[in-house]
Coordinates of C-alpha atoms in Angstrom, one line a residue:
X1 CA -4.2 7.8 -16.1
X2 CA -1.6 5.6 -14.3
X3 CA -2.1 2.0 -12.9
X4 CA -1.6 1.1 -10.1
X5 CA -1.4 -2.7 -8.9
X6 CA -1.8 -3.7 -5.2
X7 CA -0.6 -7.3 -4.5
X8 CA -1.3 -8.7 -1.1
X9 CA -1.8 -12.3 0.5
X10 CA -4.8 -12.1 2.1
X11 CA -8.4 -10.9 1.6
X12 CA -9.0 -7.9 3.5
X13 CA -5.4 -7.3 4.0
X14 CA -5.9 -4.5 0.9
X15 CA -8.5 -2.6 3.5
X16 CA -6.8 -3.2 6.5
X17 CA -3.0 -1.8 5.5
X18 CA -4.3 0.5 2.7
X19 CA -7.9 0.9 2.4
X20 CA -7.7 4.7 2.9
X21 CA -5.5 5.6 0.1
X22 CA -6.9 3.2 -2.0
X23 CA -10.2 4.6 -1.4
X24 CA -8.4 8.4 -2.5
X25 CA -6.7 7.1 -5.2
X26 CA -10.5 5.4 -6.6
X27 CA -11.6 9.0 -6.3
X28 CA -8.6 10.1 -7.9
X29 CA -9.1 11.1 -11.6
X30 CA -5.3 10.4 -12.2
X31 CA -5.6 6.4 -11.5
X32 CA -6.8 3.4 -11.9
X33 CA -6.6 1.2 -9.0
X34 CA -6.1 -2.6 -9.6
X35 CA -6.2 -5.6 -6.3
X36 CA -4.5 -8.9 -6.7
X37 CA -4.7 -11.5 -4.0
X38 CA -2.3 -14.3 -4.2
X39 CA -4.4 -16.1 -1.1
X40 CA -4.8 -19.8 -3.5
X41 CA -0.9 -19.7 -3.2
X42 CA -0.6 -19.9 1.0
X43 CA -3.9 -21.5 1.8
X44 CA -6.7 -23.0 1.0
X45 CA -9.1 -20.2 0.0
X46 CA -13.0 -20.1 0.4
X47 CA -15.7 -18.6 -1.4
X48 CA -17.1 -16.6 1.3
X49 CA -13.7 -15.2 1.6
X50 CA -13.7 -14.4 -2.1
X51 CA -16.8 -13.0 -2.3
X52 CA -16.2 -10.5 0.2
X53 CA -12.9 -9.6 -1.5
X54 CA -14.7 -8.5 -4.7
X55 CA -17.4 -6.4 -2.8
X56 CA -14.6 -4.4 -1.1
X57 CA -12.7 -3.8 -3.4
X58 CA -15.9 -2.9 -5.7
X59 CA -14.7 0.3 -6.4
X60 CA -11.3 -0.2 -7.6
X61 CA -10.9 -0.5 -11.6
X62 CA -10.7 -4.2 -11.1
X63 CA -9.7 -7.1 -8.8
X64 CA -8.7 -10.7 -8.6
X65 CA -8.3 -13.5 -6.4
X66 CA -5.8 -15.7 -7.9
X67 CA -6.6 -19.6 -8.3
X68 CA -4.3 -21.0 -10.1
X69 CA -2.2 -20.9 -13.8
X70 CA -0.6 -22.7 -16.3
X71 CA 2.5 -24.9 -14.9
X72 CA 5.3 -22.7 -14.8
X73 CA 3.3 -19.9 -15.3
X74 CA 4.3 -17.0 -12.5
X75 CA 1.2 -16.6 -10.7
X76 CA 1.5 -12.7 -10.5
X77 CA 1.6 -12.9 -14.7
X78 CA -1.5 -14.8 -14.3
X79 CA -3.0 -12.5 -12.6
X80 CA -2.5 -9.8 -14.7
X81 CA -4.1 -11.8 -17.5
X82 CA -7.4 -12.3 -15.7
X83 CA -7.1 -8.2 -14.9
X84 CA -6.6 -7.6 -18.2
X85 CA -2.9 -6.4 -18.3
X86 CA 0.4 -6.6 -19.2
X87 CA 3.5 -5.8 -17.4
X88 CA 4.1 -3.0 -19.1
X89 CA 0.7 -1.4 -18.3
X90 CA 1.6 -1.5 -14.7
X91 CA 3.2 2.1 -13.3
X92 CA 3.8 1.3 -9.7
X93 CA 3.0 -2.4 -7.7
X94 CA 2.6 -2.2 -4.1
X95 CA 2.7 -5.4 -2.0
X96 CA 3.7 -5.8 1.9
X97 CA 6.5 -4.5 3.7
X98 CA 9.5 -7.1 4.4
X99 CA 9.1 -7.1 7.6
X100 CA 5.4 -8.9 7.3
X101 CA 3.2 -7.0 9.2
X102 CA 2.8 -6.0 13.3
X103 CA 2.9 -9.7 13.6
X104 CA 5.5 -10.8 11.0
X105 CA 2.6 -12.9 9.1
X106 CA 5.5 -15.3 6.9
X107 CA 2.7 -15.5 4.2
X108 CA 3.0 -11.3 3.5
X109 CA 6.6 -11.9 3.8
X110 CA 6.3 -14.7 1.0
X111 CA 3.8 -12.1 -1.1
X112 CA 6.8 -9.7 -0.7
X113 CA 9.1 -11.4 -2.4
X114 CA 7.8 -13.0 -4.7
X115 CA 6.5 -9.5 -6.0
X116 CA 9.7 -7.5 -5.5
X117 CA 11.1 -10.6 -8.2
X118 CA 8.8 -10.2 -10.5
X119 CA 8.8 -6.4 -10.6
X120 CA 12.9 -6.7 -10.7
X121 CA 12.5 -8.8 -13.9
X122 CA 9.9 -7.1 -15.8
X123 CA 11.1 -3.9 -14.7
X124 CA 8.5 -2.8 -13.0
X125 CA 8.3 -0.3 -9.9
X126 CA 7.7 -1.1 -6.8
X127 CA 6.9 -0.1 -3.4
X128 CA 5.9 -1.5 0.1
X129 CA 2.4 0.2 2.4
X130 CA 3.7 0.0 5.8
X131 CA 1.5 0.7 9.2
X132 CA 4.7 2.1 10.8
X133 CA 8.1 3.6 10.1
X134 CA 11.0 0.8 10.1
X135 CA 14.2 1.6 11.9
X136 CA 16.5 3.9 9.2
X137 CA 17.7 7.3 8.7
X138 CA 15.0 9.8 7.6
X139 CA 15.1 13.7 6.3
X140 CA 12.1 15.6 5.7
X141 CA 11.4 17.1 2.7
X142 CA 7.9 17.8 3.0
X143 CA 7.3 21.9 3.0
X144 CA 3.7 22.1 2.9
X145 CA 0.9 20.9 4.8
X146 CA -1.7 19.4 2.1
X147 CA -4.7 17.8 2.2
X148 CA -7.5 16.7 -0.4
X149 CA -10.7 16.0 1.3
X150 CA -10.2 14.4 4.2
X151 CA -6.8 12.9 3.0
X152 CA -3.9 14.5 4.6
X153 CA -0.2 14.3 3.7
X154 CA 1.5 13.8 6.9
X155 CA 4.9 12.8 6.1
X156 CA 7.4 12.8 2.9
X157 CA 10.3 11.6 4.1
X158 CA 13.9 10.6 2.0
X159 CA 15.2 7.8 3.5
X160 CA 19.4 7.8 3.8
X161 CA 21.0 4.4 3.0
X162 CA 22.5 3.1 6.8
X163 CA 23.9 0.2 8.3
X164 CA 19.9 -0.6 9.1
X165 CA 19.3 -1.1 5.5
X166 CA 21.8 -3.4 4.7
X167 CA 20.5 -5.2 8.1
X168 CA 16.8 -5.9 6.4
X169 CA 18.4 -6.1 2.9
X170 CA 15.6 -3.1 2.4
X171 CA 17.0 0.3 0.4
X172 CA 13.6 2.7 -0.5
X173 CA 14.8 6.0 -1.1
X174 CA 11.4 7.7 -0.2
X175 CA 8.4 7.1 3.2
X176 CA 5.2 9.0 2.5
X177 CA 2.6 9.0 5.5
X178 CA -1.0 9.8 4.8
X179 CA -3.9 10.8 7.5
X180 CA -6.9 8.5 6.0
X181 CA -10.3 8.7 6.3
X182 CA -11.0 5.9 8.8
X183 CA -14.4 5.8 7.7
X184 CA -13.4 4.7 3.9
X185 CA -11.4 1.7 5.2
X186 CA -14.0 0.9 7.9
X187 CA -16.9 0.9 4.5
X188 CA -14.2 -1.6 2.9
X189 CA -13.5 -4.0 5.8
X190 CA -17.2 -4.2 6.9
X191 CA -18.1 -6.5 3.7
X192 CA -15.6 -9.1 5.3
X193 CA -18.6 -10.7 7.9
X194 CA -16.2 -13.7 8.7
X195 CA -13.7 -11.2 10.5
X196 CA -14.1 -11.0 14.4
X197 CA -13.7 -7.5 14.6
X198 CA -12.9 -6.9 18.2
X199 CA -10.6 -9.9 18.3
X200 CA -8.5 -7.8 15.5
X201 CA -9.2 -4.7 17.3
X202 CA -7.1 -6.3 20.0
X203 CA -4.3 -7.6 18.2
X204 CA -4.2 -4.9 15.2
X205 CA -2.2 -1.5 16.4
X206 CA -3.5 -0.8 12.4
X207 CA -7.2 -1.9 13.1
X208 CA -7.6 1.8 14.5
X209 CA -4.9 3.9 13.2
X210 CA -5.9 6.8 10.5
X211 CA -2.1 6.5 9.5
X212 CA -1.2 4.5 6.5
X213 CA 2.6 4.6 4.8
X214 CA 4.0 3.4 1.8
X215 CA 7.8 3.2 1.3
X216 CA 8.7 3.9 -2.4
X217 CA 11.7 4.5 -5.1
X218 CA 12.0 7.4 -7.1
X219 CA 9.6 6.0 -9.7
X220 CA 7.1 5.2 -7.5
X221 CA 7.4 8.6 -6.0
X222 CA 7.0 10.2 -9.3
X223 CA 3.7 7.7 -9.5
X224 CA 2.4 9.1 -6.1
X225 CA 2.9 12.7 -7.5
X226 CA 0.1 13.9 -9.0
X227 CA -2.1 12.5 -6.1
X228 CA 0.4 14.8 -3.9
X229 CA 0.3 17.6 -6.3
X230 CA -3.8 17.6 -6.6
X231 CA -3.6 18.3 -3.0
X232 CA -4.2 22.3 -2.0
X233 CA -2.0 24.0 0.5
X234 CA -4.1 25.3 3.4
X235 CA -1.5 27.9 4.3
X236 CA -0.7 30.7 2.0
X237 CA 2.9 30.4 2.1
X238 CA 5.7 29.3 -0.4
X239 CA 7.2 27.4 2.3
X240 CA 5.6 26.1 5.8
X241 CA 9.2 27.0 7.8
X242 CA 10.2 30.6 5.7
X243 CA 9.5 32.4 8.8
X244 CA 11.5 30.4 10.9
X245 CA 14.7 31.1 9.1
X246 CA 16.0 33.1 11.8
X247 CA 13.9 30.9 14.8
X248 CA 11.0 32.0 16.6

């Protein structure tokens, strides 16, 4: 089974951005599904907070809410500890995009970083869930339309290094879009009472979208690929464009 190690700032930003796939992947018999929230690093935390963190996250191998290490201790090796890993244990991290979020939160821009350094020195891979596609140059080389449940591969695009890249200082090579289940990342977000949940409806285009993205390298491709591969092809062709060869 392969690990896989979400790292994110906030509790209840693991349902919100990715609480469907995480939910397939806990069903998944290829993975085991690890939470790390960095929250003690930003803010002050609370144990309310906490608590609800653990319950939605409940069904995930393991979790922790970091609170604080060793001096000079990186707080992401910390973490690891209490989940009981190492870095070489880890197949594929995934943290926040550059950008932030919708609203550019600076603390999931922080969490960004300070993953995408760790990972670079302990040669891990890494990728980024993202709510929505970010300005480059995309080909897709999806051919089939799969699904697993009520999991659906939307999109598999390779993403062509551009001007844009450069720009955000930002080169994935691949963008995978999922349809989720809303009602798996709705079951995760409910155990967080301290949420108003129509003032997030408002200001969240994510609070209500069944689409959740994750940009990736090569290696965290090959990570996602026997999720993708597990998923049947509804169609009964070797190719969802062969007949279109020669157009309509």
């Amino acid at each position: 089974m392969k690990n896989i190690l979400y790292i994110v700032a906030h509790p209840d930003d693991e349902s919100l951005w990715a609480g469907g796939t995480i939910s397939a992947l806990n069903r998944s018999e290829h993975y085991n599904v690890y939470v790390l929230c960095l929250w003690s690093l930003l803010e002050a935390p609370d144990e309310f907070r906490e608590e609800s963190f653990y319950k939605a996250t409940a069904d995930c191998k393991k979790s922790y809410v970091f609170v604080k290490g060793k001096h000079g201790e990186h707080p992401i090796e910390v973490g690891l500890r209490e989940l009981g890993l190492t870095n070489r244990d880890i197949d594929l991290a995934i943290t926040h995009p550059p950008y932030g979020d919708e609203h550019q939160h600076p603390h999931h821009k922080i969490v960004y970083l300070e993953t995408n350094s760790w990972a670079n020195q302990s040669g891990v891979a890494v990728g980024s869930f993202s709510f929505f596609a970010m300005p480059f140059k995309y080909e897709q080389i999806a051919v089939h339309a799969k699904r697993l449940g009520d999991l659906h591969l939307l999109n598999l695009f390779k993403v062509h290094r551009d001007q844009s890249n450069d720009e955000f200082r930002f080169a994935p090579e691949y963008f995978i879009q999922f349809l989720v289940d809303m009602k798996d990342r709705n079951k995760m977000l409910k155990n967080y009472h301290s949420i108003n949940s129509k003032q997030h409806k408002d200001v969240y285009f994510a609070w209500t979208s069944n689409c959740e993205g994750y940009y990736l390298t090569s290696a965290g491709l090959d990570v996602f690929n026997d999720l993708i591969e597990s998923m049947p092809t509804p169609t009964d062709s070797d190719n969802l464009y062969s007949k279109y060869k020669d157009g309509v």
